[in-house]
Short mmCIF file of C-alpha atoms in Angstrom, two decimals:
data_model
loop_
_atom_site.label_atom_id
_atom_site.label_comp_id
_atom_site.label_asym_id
_atom_site.label_seq_id
_atom_site.Cartn_x
_atom_site.Cartn_y
_atom_site.Cartn_z
CA MET A 1 -13.66 2.75 -2.20
CA ALA A 2 -14.73 -0.11 -0.34
CA THR A 3 -12.94 -2.30 -2.97
CA PRO A 4 -9.22 -1.11 -3.49
CA THR A 5 -8.28 -0.91 -7.02
CA PRO A 6 -6.74 -4.03 -8.82
CA ILE A 7 -4.61 -2.15 -11.06
CA PRO A 8 -1.33 -0.90 -9.54
CA PRO A 9 -0.34 2.81 -10.01
CA PRO A 10 2.41 4.21 -12.15
CA ASN A 11 5.73 3.38 -11.31
CA PRO A 12 7.68 5.82 -8.62
CA PRO A 13 10.81 6.57 -9.28
CA PHE A 14 12.66 5.22 -6.47
CA PRO A 15 14.10 1.62 -6.95
CA GLY A 16 14.43 0.75 -3.02
CA ARG A 17 13.78 -2.56 -1.42
CA PRO A 18 9.97 -3.72 -1.21
CA ALA A 19 8.30 -2.68 1.83
CA SER A 20 7.63 -5.81 4.29
CA LEU A 21 4.64 -7.45 3.02
CA TRP A 22 3.47 -8.58 6.74
CA LEU A 23 3.47 -4.96 7.69
CA VAL A 24 1.54 -3.99 4.43
CA LEU A 25 -0.78 -6.53 4.97
CA GLY A 26 -1.42 -5.14 8.36
CA LEU A 27 -2.06 -1.81 7.08
CA THR A 28 -4.26 -3.37 4.52
CA PHE A 29 -6.35 -5.36 7.07
CA LEU A 30 -6.75 -1.82 9.31
CA GLY A 31 -7.88 0.32 6.14
CA SER A 32 -10.28 -2.15 4.86
CA ILE A 33 -12.26 -2.55 8.09
CA GLY A 34 -12.38 1.43 8.05
CA THR A 35 -12.98 2.18 4.54
CA GLY A 36 -15.43 -0.89 3.91
CA ALA A 37 -17.36 -0.10 6.94
CA VAL A 38 -17.85 3.31 5.74
CA THR A 39 -18.18 2.90 1.90
CA ASN A 40 -20.63 0.05 2.15
CA GLY A 41 -21.96 0.17 5.73
CA ILE A 42 -22.64 4.36 6.22
CA PHE A 43 -26.09 3.19 4.38
CA PHE A 44 -27.26 1.03 7.29
CA ILE A 45 -25.94 3.73 9.68
CA THR A 46 -27.77 6.58 8.11
CA SER A 47 -31.05 4.20 8.01
CA ALA A 48 -30.66 2.86 11.60
CA ALA A 49 -29.95 6.73 13.32
CA MET A 50 -31.10 9.06 10.74
CA GLY A 51 -34.20 7.08 9.11
CA TYR A 52 -32.61 7.63 5.73
CA GLY A 53 -35.16 5.74 3.09
CA ARG A 54 -34.15 5.04 -0.74
CA ARG A 55 -34.19 8.47 -1.89
CA GLU A 56 -31.72 9.72 0.93
CA ASN A 57 -29.51 6.71 0.97
CA LEU A 58 -29.23 6.52 -3.19
CA TRP A 59 -28.19 10.60 -3.04
CA LEU A 60 -25.73 9.92 -0.26
CA GLY A 61 -24.25 6.98 -2.73
CA ALA A 62 -23.97 9.57 -5.70
CA VAL A 63 -22.08 11.80 -3.96
CA PHE A 64 -19.80 9.13 -2.93
CA GLY A 65 -18.89 8.57 -6.36
CA ALA A 66 -18.79 11.97 -7.75
CA THR A 67 -16.53 12.90 -4.83
CA TYR A 68 -14.39 9.82 -5.62
CA ILE A 69 -14.08 10.66 -9.23
CA ALA A 70 -12.85 14.06 -8.41
CA ALA A 71 -9.99 12.72 -5.85
CA ALA A 72 -8.97 10.07 -8.63
CA LEU A 73 -8.77 12.44 -11.31
CA LEU A 74 -7.02 15.51 -9.29
CA ALA A 75 -6.38 14.75 -5.73
CA GLY A 76 -4.43 11.12 -5.96
CA PRO A 77 -2.07 11.56 -8.72
CA GLY A 78 -1.55 15.25 -7.59
CA LEU A 79 -0.50 14.27 -4.21
CA ARG A 80 1.67 11.37 -5.36
CA THR A 81 3.44 13.61 -7.93
CA LEU A 82 3.81 16.14 -5.19
CA ALA A 83 5.46 13.39 -3.18
CA ARG A 84 7.70 12.43 -5.88
CA ARG A 85 8.80 16.20 -7.04
CA VAL A 86 9.19 18.02 -3.69
CA GLY A 87 12.09 16.50 -1.85
CA TRP A 88 10.88 17.14 1.73
CA ILE A 89 7.47 15.73 1.27
CA SER A 90 7.23 11.78 0.87
CA THR A 91 4.57 9.37 -0.03
CA ARG A 92 4.34 8.09 3.60
CA GLY A 93 4.01 11.85 4.74
CA VAL A 94 1.10 12.47 2.51
CA THR A 95 -0.51 9.30 3.29
CA THR A 96 -0.04 9.94 6.99
CA VAL A 97 -1.94 13.19 6.62
CA VAL A 98 -4.69 11.59 4.39
CA LEU A 99 -5.23 9.07 7.18
CA ALA A 100 -5.58 11.47 9.93
CA LEU A 101 -8.36 13.62 7.74
CA MET A 102 -10.08 10.47 7.57
CA GLY A 103 -9.76 9.76 11.19
CA VAL A 104 -10.86 13.20 12.33
CA ALA A 105 -13.79 13.06 9.72
CA CYS A 106 -15.11 9.72 11.15
CA LEU A 107 -14.99 11.43 14.68
CA LEU A 108 -17.68 14.18 12.99
CA PRO A 109 -21.02 12.63 13.81
CA LEU A 110 -20.35 11.56 17.34
CA ALA A 111 -19.19 14.81 18.25
CA ALA A 112 -22.43 16.27 16.58
CA ARG A 113 -24.50 13.87 18.43
CA GLU A 114 -22.92 15.00 21.82
CA ALA A 115 -22.49 18.71 21.33
CA ALA A 116 -25.04 19.86 18.56
CA PRO A 117 -27.67 17.16 17.82
CA GLY A 118 -29.14 19.67 15.27
CA LEU A 119 -25.81 19.24 13.30
CA ILE A 120 -25.87 15.47 13.01
CA GLU A 121 -27.06 15.35 9.46
CA PRO A 122 -24.35 17.80 8.04
CA ALA A 123 -21.61 16.22 10.20
CA VAL A 124 -22.54 12.95 8.19
CA TRP A 125 -22.40 14.62 5.04
CA ALA A 126 -18.93 16.29 5.74
CA MET A 127 -17.59 13.16 6.83
CA VAL A 128 -18.71 11.48 3.37
CA LEU A 129 -17.30 14.69 1.64
CA VAL A 130 -13.92 14.05 3.03
CA TYR A 131 -13.65 10.49 3.37
CA SER A 132 -14.70 9.16 0.09
CA PRO A 133 -11.70 11.51 -1.84
CA ALA A 134 -9.62 10.30 0.55
CA THR A 135 -9.87 6.71 0.08
CA GLY A 136 -9.09 7.52 -3.60
CA VAL A 137 -5.73 8.58 -2.45
CA LEU A 138 -5.04 5.86 0.12
CA TRP A 139 -5.40 2.59 -1.66
CA PRO A 140 -3.23 3.23 -4.75
CA VAL A 141 -0.47 4.33 -2.12
CA VAL A 142 -1.08 1.25 -0.13
CA GLU A 143 -0.86 -0.95 -3.45
CA SER A 144 2.42 0.82 -4.49
CA TYR A 145 3.92 -0.44 -1.30
CA LEU A 146 2.47 -3.90 -2.07
CA SER A 147 3.66 -4.02 -5.64
CA GLY A 148 6.97 -2.14 -5.70
CA GLY A 149 10.25 -4.29 -5.72
CA ARG A 150 8.25 -7.56 -6.54
CA SER A 151 7.48 -9.23 -9.72
CA GLY A 152 6.43 -12.70 -11.15
CA LYS A 153 5.40 -15.07 -8.70
CA ARG A 154 6.12 -13.11 -5.56
CA LEU A 155 3.98 -10.21 -6.90
CA ARG A 156 1.39 -12.73 -7.64
CA TRP A 157 1.57 -14.40 -4.03
CA ALA A 158 1.63 -11.19 -2.49
CA ILE A 159 -1.56 -9.83 -4.60
CA GLY A 160 -3.33 -12.87 -3.50
CA ARG A 161 -2.80 -12.54 0.05
CA PHE A 162 -3.57 -8.99 -0.12
CA ASN A 163 -7.08 -9.75 -1.59
CA ILE A 164 -8.11 -12.28 0.93
CA VAL A 165 -6.74 -10.00 3.64
CA TRP A 166 -9.12 -6.70 2.50
CA SER A 167 -11.89 -8.94 1.76
CA ALA A 168 -12.05 -11.08 4.99
CA ALA A 169 -11.47 -7.89 6.99
CA LEU A 170 -14.62 -6.53 5.47
CA VAL A 171 -16.80 -9.53 6.90
CA GLY A 172 -15.37 -8.95 10.00
CA ALA A 173 -16.28 -5.31 10.02
CA TYR A 174 -19.88 -6.16 9.39
CA PHE A 175 -20.23 -8.44 12.28
CA GLY A 176 -18.36 -5.65 14.53
CA MET A 177 -20.62 -3.14 13.60
CA ALA A 178 -23.86 -5.24 14.15
CA PRO A 179 -23.86 -4.86 18.11
CA LEU A 180 -23.54 -1.20 17.88
CA LEU A 181 -25.76 -0.40 15.04
CA GLU A 182 -29.42 -0.24 16.70
CA HIS A 183 -28.54 2.03 19.85
CA ARG A 184 -24.92 3.30 19.10
CA PRO A 185 -24.39 3.79 15.40
CA PHE A 186 -22.21 6.70 15.66
CA TRP A 187 -19.89 5.17 17.91
CA ILE A 188 -19.20 2.89 15.07
CA LEU A 189 -17.97 5.64 13.21
CA ALA A 190 -15.72 6.97 16.14
CA GLY A 191 -14.14 3.57 16.27
CA LEU A 192 -13.16 3.43 12.78
CA GLY A 193 -11.83 7.02 13.25
CA ALA A 194 -9.65 5.52 16.04
CA ILE A 195 -8.45 2.85 13.55
CA HIS A 196 -7.32 5.43 11.17
CA LEU A 197 -5.60 7.43 13.40
CA ALA A 198 -3.52 4.12 14.83
CA MET A 199 -2.59 3.72 11.00
CA CYS A 200 -0.81 6.90 11.08
CA ALA A 201 1.74 5.24 13.40
CA VAL A 202 1.74 2.17 11.32
CA MET A 203 3.02 4.36 8.33
CA PHE A 204 5.99 5.43 9.66
CA ALA A 205 6.92 1.88 9.90
CA LEU A 206 7.30 2.09 5.97
CA PRO A 207 9.82 3.31 3.79
CA ARG A 208 9.38 7.22 2.55
CA GLU A 209 8.81 5.83 -0.69
CA PRO A 210 7.22 2.84 -2.35
CA ALA A 211 10.09 0.78 -4.61
CA ARG A 212 9.85 0.67 -8.11
CA HIS A 213 7.04 -1.82 -9.60
CA ALA A 214 9.31 -4.29 -11.61
CA GLU A 215 7.70 -4.50 -14.99
CA ASP A 216 9.62 -8.22 -16.07
CA HIS A 217 6.36 -9.96 -16.92
CA GLU A 218 6.64 -13.49 -18.32
CA PRO A 219 5.09 -14.34 -21.60
CA HIS A 220 1.43 -14.64 -21.77
CA PRO A 221 -0.90 -16.11 -24.54
CA PRO A 222 -2.22 -13.66 -27.01
CA VAL A 223 -6.01 -14.22 -25.70
CA TYR A 224 -5.20 -12.56 -22.18
CA GLU A 225 -4.91 -9.30 -24.22
CA ALA A 226 -8.74 -9.53 -25.43
CA LEU A 227 -9.61 -11.19 -21.96
CA LEU A 228 -8.24 -8.00 -20.44
CA ALA A 229 -9.87 -5.45 -22.45
CA LEU A 230 -13.08 -7.08 -21.46
CA PHE A 231 -12.83 -7.88 -17.74
CA ARG A 232 -11.84 -3.99 -17.55
CA VAL A 233 -15.15 -3.26 -19.00
CA LEU A 234 -16.88 -5.80 -16.65
CA LEU A 235 -15.03 -4.47 -13.80
CA PHE A 236 -17.22 -0.97 -14.40
CA SER A 237 -20.39 -3.33 -14.29
CA SER A 238 -19.37 -4.79 -11.01
CA TYR A 239 -19.17 -1.43 -9.29
CA LEU A 240 -22.33 0.10 -11.05
CA ILE A 241 -24.47 -2.84 -9.58
CA LEU A 242 -22.54 -3.09 -6.20
CA SER A 243 -23.26 0.71 -5.76
CA ALA A 244 -26.92 0.13 -7.03
CA VAL A 245 -27.98 -2.28 -4.26
CA ASN A 246 -25.97 -0.88 -1.39
CA PRO A 247 -27.94 2.12 -0.60
CA ILE A 248 -30.74 0.08 -0.57
CA GLN A 249 -30.16 -2.69 1.23
CA PRO A 250 -31.11 -1.43 4.88
CA ILE A 251 -34.71 -0.76 3.02
CA ILE A 252 -34.98 -4.08 1.70
CA LEU A 253 -34.01 -5.90 5.01
CA GLU A 254 -36.51 -3.65 7.06
CA ARG A 255 -38.75 -5.01 4.24
CA LEU A 256 -38.25 -8.66 5.06
CA GLU A 257 -38.79 -7.80 8.98
CA VAL A 258 -35.13 -8.28 9.66
CA ARG A 259 -34.08 -6.32 13.04
CA VAL A 260 -31.71 -3.90 13.05
CA ALA A 261 -29.27 -5.96 15.14
CA TRP A 262 -29.07 -8.73 12.23
CA TRP A 263 -29.01 -6.28 9.27
CA MET A 264 -25.05 -6.43 8.92
CA PRO A 265 -24.24 -10.09 9.71
CA VAL A 266 -27.31 -11.01 6.85
CA ALA A 267 -25.67 -8.25 4.33
CA SER A 268 -22.49 -9.90 4.78
CA VAL A 269 -23.54 -12.67 2.99
CA TRP A 270 -22.09 -11.16 -0.30
CA LEU A 271 -18.83 -10.51 1.28
CA ALA A 272 -18.29 -14.04 2.49
CA ALA A 273 -19.11 -15.32 -1.26
CA ARG A 274 -16.55 -12.83 -2.36
CA VAL A 275 -13.72 -14.07 -0.01
CA PHE A 276 -14.57 -17.86 -0.82
CA VAL A 277 -14.26 -17.08 -4.69
CA PHE A 278 -11.02 -15.06 -4.02
CA VAL A 279 -9.70 -18.20 -2.38
CA LEU A 280 -10.70 -20.50 -4.87
CA PHE A 281 -9.47 -18.79 -7.96
CA GLU A 282 -6.12 -18.10 -6.09
CA ARG A 283 -5.74 -21.82 -5.73
CA TRP A 284 -7.42 -22.91 -8.65
CA HIS A 285 -6.08 -21.94 -11.98
CA GLY A 286 -8.65 -23.67 -14.73
CA TRP A 287 -10.12 -20.44 -15.44
CA HIS A 288 -7.13 -19.03 -16.80
CA GLY A 289 -7.59 -18.20 -20.49
CA ARG A 290 -11.43 -19.30 -20.48
CA TRP A 291 -14.19 -17.11 -22.00
CA TRP A 292 -16.99 -18.60 -19.78
CA THR A 293 -15.22 -16.80 -16.88
CA PRO A 294 -16.20 -13.07 -17.62
CA TRP A 295 -19.65 -14.05 -18.81
CA ALA A 296 -20.24 -16.25 -15.89
CA GLY A 297 -19.43 -13.42 -13.52
CA LEU A 298 -21.50 -10.97 -15.55
CA GLY A 299 -24.43 -13.45 -15.22
CA ALA A 300 -24.00 -14.10 -11.63
CA MET A 301 -23.94 -10.51 -10.76
CA VAL A 302 -27.15 -9.64 -12.63
CA LEU A 303 -29.13 -12.59 -11.39
CA GLY A 304 -27.77 -11.84 -7.89
CA PHE A 305 -28.95 -8.45 -8.09
CA ALA A 306 -32.31 -9.13 -9.75
CA MET A 307 -32.92 -11.77 -6.67
CA THR A 308 -31.71 -9.26 -3.93
CA VAL A 309 -33.63 -6.14 -5.09
CA GLY A 310 -37.04 -8.43 -5.56
CA SER A 311 -36.66 -10.44 -2.67
CA PRO A 312 -39.58 -8.33 -0.85
CA ALA A 313 -41.98 -9.68 -3.36
CA PHE A 314 -41.58 -13.18 -1.66
CA GLY A 315 -42.51 -12.25 1.46
CA PRO A 316 -40.37 -12.35 4.76
CA SER A 317 -39.81 -15.80 5.05
CA ALA A 318 -39.26 -16.68 1.92
CA GLY A 319 -37.69 -13.44 0.63
CA LEU A 320 -35.02 -13.69 3.01
CA GLY A 321 -33.85 -16.72 1.58
CA VAL A 322 -33.91 -15.35 -2.03
CA PHE A 323 -32.49 -12.12 -0.73
CA ALA A 324 -29.33 -14.31 0.94
CA ALA A 325 -28.87 -16.37 -2.04
CA GLY A 326 -29.00 -13.49 -4.26
CA LEU A 327 -26.24 -11.65 -2.26
CA ALA A 328 -24.17 -14.93 -2.35
CA CYS A 329 -24.58 -15.19 -6.12
CA MET A 330 -23.93 -11.34 -6.76
CA GLY A 331 -20.73 -11.63 -4.46
CA ALA A 332 -19.60 -14.58 -6.33
CA GLY A 333 -19.62 -13.03 -9.77
CA ILE A 334 -18.01 -9.43 -8.53
CA ALA A 335 -15.06 -11.85 -6.92
CA ALA A 336 -14.78 -13.53 -10.56
CA ILE A 337 -15.06 -10.20 -12.51
CA TYR A 338 -12.25 -8.62 -9.91
CA CYS A 339 -9.97 -11.51 -10.03
CA GLY A 340 -10.10 -11.48 -13.65
CA ALA A 341 -9.19 -7.87 -14.07
CA LEU A 342 -6.61 -8.36 -11.56
CA TYR A 343 -4.86 -11.54 -13.08
CA TYR A 344 -4.87 -10.33 -16.76
CA ALA A 345 -3.62 -6.89 -15.79
CA MET A 346 -0.80 -8.75 -14.07
CA ALA A 347 -0.23 -10.97 -16.89
CA VAL A 348 -0.18 -8.61 -19.60
CA GLY A 349 1.44 -5.44 -17.85
CA SER A 350 -0.11 -2.44 -16.29
CA ALA A 351 1.84 0.16 -18.48
CA GLY A 352 -0.07 -0.71 -21.50
CA VAL A 353 -3.67 0.05 -19.36
CA ASP A 354 -5.02 3.09 -18.11
CA ALA A 355 -3.36 2.50 -14.40
CA GLY A 356 -3.92 5.02 -11.75
CA GLY A 357 -6.14 8.29 -11.71
CA LYS A 358 -7.91 7.20 -14.80
CA HIS A 359 -8.97 3.83 -14.19
CA GLU A 360 -9.96 5.04 -10.43
CA ALA A 361 -12.19 7.57 -12.03
CA VAL A 362 -14.11 4.67 -14.35
CA ILE A 363 -14.53 3.11 -10.80
CA GLY A 364 -16.18 5.82 -9.34
CA MET A 365 -18.36 6.47 -12.30
CA GLY A 366 -19.62 2.96 -11.56
CA TYR A 367 -20.06 4.13 -8.10
CA THR A 368 -21.82 7.11 -9.14
CA ILE A 369 -24.27 5.80 -12.20
CA GLY A 370 -25.37 2.93 -9.74
CA PRO A 371 -27.08 5.17 -7.38
CA VAL A 372 -27.98 7.32 -10.25
CA LEU A 373 -29.83 4.81 -12.01
CA GLY A 374 -31.86 4.11 -8.53
CA LEU A 375 -33.03 7.47 -8.46
CA VAL A 376 -33.97 7.52 -12.16
CA ALA A 377 -36.09 4.35 -11.08
CA LEU A 378 -37.70 6.49 -8.02
CA GLY A 379 -38.64 9.23 -10.21
CA LEU A 380 -40.13 6.35 -12.93
CA ALA A 381 -42.10 4.61 -10.10
CA GLY A 382 -44.43 7.35 -8.94
CA THR A 383 -45.97 7.26 -5.42
CA GLY A 384 -47.83 4.47 -3.90
CA PRO A 385 -51.51 3.92 -2.69
CA ASP A 386 -50.72 6.43 0.11
CA GLY A 387 -49.73 9.07 -2.49
CA THR A 388 -46.56 9.76 -0.45
CA GLU A 389 -44.12 7.02 -0.50
CA PRO A 390 -42.83 5.42 -3.80
CA ASP A 391 -44.40 2.76 -5.25
CA ALA A 392 -42.07 -0.29 -3.88
CA GLU A 393 -43.14 -2.72 -6.34
CA ALA A 394 -42.85 -0.46 -9.22
CA PHE A 395 -39.48 0.64 -8.06
CA ARG A 396 -37.98 -2.94 -7.81
CA ALA A 397 -39.24 -3.39 -11.38
CA TRP A 398 -37.74 -0.34 -12.68
CA THR A 399 -34.42 -0.60 -10.74
CA ILE A 400 -33.70 -4.32 -11.74
CA SER A 401 -34.63 -3.06 -15.46
CA LEU A 402 -32.52 -0.40 -15.47
CA VAL A 403 -29.40 -1.57 -13.78
CA THR A 404 -29.67 -4.88 -15.62
CA LEU A 405 -29.70 -3.24 -19.21
CA ALA A 406 -26.94 -0.97 -18.09
CA ALA A 407 -25.09 -3.91 -16.74
CA ILE A 408 -25.78 -6.22 -20.05
CA GLY A 409 -24.95 -3.28 -22.41
CA THR A 410 -21.77 -2.63 -20.87
CA GLY A 411 -21.07 -6.05 -21.17
CA LEU A 412 -21.80 -6.18 -25.03
CA TRP A 413 -19.77 -3.10 -25.54
CA GLY A 414 -16.97 -4.69 -23.46
CA TRP A 415 -17.24 -7.77 -25.99
CA ARG A 416 -16.96 -5.37 -28.95
CA VAL A 417 -13.69 -3.81 -27.67
CA ALA A 418 -12.26 -7.52 -26.68
CA ARG A 419 -13.25 -8.36 -30.58
CA ARG A 420 -11.10 -5.70 -31.72
CA ARG A 421 -8.52 -6.44 -29.22
CA GLN A 422 -8.51 -9.62 -30.69
CA ARG A 423 -8.25 -8.80 -34.04
CA THR A 424 -4.85 -7.41 -33.13
CA PHE A 425 -3.79 -10.42 -31.06
CA PRO A 426 -5.63 -13.36 -33.03
CA GLU A 427 -6.26 -16.60 -31.54
CA THR A 428 -9.49 -17.76 -30.35
CA PRO A 429 -12.59 -15.77 -30.81
CA PRO A 430 -14.49 -14.42 -27.99
#
């Protein structure tokens, strides 16, 4: 999806030399512009170009998550296994085909608008049905080229740069979309399609197969085992919160009387906050081994989500400030959880966790359950005074309540998992 999964895929059987880091980072930058703009930005496009409201965007978000789960469990591992076992099929070749499919899918909405305007909506949904599972195949492969042949400090340095590159690319993508969103939204998707097709050429500069991921992990404190268990559960919460707020951001901005041309720059606040925390946590290591980090991250996510969704209650002027502050808080919390999940997975070792498809499926569940909770909130909210539109205040209250309960409940379950892990690796209690 929009965020590359932080746990490396299983080891490929090819030792080889590591791929060029700068080439992988270049591929990452281009891919993040596309996948981030589509998976996060599609809701702005559907709202601006097709008049989608809460219900339509939430259904679209739920379909995104569901198809990603299918790809994570079936397509991704299956294609990578095929690439390893059939001699003339390579991981590079499979990924190139996937990129080509993503590129062509992004061209469908513009082609429909030009040739058959009545098919625009089916074309957008067809694009989603192709694009979402394709990302479930693309990013684990890119990460295998990144981590293959690297270990220790080299691997940590590479993944630190990887995080900064892909997250910064999303900020750039949002600002790049802004001038076209109001009048030429489908040109945004077509441009992203062109980027994916260009990535096909870049792929052929990589080795046919990624090198083996080295597993020579340095000794780590026992508490890292419990922290890894907690952060992996909280990672699910972060995707749940993100997927619950993304589909309704355009509607919130409309309520705050923000012009369409400014939707994307304003919405990029959470992306910028995430980049800032990524850089901070890469440079400052005082959070390593500390129990406050996951709880601070969860608290920031929940508080930021509530502020973002509830911002229209403050009116257009004050509400916009609350909205931006909420996004920044949410983005910082999401970044803290992501960094923790990544750091402890690397420190403890990915062989002992559910790497690859199962882990991605958990992320896909977060992407699915978030919009589903939004749809449940719509049903519980009932209709407003006009008898047609959902009651906006009731919807906000139900959305904040349901998502907050789900996130905190998941966090408490993660705490129990961490406690059990702590008894296996005793040290400081959580």
